[in-house]
Short mmCIF file of C-alpha atoms in Angstrom, two decimals:
data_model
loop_
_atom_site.label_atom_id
_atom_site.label_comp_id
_atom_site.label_asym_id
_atom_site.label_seq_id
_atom_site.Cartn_x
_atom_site.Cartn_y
_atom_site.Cartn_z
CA UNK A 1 -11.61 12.71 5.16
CA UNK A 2 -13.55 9.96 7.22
CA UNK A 3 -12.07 7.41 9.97
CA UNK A 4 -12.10 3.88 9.22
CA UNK A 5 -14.96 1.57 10.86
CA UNK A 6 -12.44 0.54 13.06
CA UNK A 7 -8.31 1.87 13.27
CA UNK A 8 -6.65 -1.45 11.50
CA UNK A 9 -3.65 -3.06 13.76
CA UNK A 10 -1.53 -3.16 10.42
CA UNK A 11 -1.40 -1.06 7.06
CA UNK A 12 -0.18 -2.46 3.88
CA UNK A 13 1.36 -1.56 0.57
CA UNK A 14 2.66 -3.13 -2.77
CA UNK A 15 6.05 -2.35 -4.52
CA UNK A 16 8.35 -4.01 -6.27
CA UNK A 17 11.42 -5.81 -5.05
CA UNK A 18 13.67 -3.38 -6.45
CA UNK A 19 11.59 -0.38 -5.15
CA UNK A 20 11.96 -1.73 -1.19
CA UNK A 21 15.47 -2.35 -1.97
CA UNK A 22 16.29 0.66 -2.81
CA UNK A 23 14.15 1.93 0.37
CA UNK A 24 16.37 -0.14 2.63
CA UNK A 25 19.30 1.86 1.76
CA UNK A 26 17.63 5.19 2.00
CA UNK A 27 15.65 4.60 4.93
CA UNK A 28 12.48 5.54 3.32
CA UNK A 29 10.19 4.18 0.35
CA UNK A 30 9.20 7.66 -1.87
CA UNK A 31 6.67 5.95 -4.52
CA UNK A 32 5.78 7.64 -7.88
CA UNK A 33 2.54 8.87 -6.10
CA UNK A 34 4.24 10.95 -3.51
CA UNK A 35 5.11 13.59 -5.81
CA UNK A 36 2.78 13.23 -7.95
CA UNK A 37 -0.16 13.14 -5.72
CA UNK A 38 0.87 13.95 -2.43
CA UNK A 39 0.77 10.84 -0.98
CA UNK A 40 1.60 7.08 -0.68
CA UNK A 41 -1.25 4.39 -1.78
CA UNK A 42 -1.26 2.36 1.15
CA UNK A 43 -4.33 -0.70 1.84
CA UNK A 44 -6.32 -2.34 4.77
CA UNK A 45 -5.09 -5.96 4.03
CA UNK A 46 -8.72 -7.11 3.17
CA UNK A 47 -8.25 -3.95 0.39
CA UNK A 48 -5.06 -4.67 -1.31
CA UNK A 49 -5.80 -7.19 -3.76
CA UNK A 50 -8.19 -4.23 -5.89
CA UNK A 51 -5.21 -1.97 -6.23
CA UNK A 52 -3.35 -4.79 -7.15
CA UNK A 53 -5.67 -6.23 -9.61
CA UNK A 54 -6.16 -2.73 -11.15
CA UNK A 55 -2.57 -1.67 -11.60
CA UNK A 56 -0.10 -5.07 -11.44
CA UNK A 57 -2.12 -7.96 -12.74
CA UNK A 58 0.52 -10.37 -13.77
CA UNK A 59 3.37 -8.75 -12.16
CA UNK A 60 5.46 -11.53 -10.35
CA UNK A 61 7.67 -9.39 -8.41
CA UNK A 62 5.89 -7.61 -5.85
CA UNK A 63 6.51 -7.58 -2.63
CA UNK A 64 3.66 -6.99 0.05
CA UNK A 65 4.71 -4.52 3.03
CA UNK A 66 2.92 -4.91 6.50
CA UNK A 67 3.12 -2.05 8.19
CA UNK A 68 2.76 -0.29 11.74
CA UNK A 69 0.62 2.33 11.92
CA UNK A 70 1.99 3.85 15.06
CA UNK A 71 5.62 4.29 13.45
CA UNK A 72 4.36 6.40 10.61
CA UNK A 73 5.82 9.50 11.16
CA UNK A 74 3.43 11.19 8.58
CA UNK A 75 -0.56 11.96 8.56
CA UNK A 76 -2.87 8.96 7.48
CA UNK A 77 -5.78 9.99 6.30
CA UNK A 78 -8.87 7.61 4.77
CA UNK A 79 -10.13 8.50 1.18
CA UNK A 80 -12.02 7.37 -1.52
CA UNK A 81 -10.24 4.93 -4.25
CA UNK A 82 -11.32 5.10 -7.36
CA UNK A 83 -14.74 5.05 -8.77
CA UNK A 84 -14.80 0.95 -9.72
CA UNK A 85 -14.10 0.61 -5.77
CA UNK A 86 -17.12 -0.15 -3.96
CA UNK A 87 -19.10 3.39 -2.99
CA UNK A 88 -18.25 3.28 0.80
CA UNK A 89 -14.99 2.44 0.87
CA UNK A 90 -12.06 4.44 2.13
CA UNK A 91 -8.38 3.38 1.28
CA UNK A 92 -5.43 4.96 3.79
CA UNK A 93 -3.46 7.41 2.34
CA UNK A 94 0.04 8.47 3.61
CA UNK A 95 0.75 12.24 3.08
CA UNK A 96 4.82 11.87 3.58
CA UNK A 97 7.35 8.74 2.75
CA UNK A 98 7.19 5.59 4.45
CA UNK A 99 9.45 4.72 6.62
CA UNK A 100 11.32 1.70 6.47
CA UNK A 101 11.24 0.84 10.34
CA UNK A 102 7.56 0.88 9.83
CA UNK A 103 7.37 -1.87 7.86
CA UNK A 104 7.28 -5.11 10.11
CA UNK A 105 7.13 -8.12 7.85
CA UNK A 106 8.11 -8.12 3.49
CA UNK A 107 6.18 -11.03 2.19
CA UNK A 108 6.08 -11.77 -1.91
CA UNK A 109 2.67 -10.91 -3.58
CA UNK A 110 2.14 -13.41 -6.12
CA UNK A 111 -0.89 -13.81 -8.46
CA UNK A 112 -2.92 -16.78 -9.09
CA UNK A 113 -2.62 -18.70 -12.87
CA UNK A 114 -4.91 -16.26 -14.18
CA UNK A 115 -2.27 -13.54 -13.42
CA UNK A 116 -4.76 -11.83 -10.90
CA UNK A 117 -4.29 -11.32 -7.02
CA UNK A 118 -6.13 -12.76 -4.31
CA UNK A 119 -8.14 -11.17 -1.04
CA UNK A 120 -5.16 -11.97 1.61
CA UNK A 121 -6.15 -14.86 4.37
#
């Protein structure tokens, strides 16, 4: 487990409309990945268009989930990706559901023509 360079001001992570719906009424968003791994995939914002690329290309409806750090009532801890990710860099893992108060701001996550996603502004 290693730090980031710097502790980001907001987290992200990708799920369909119909998953955060769902997580609205329950209070909580419990991905695939949380039982299955342990965890929840989350992204630095500069991050989140490789997990995207590598598991939604085309996928029109995705919603993008900006999240607080401080109201994650879980651990956060920074791993490796996958081995096409670039050698250094650590993704943010969340090792319990996330909370829907966390999330501050539900934006859609569209791709480009070509179907694939874009580094966020």
């Amino acid at each position: 487990m290693n730090p980031p360079p710097a502790e980001p001001s907001v987290l992200v992570h990708l799920c369909s409309a119909e998953d955060w719906r769902r997580a609205q009424e329950s209070g909580e968003h419990r991905p695939e990945s949380l039982d299955a791994q342990g965890f929840v995939h989350l992204s630095a914002p500069e991050q989140v268009h490789l997990p995207a690329n590598r598991l939604y290309a085309g996928r029109r409806d995705l919603v993008l989930l900006r999240i607080d750090p401080a109201k994650l009532t879980a651990p956060v801890r920074w791993e490796h990706g996958v081995p096409t990710d670039p050698e250094a860099m650590l993704f943010p893992h969340l090792y319990g559901p996330l909370p829907v108060d966390a999330v501050m701001i539900v934006t859609a996550y569209l791709p480009g023509p070509d179907g694939t996603f874009s580094p966020l502004a």
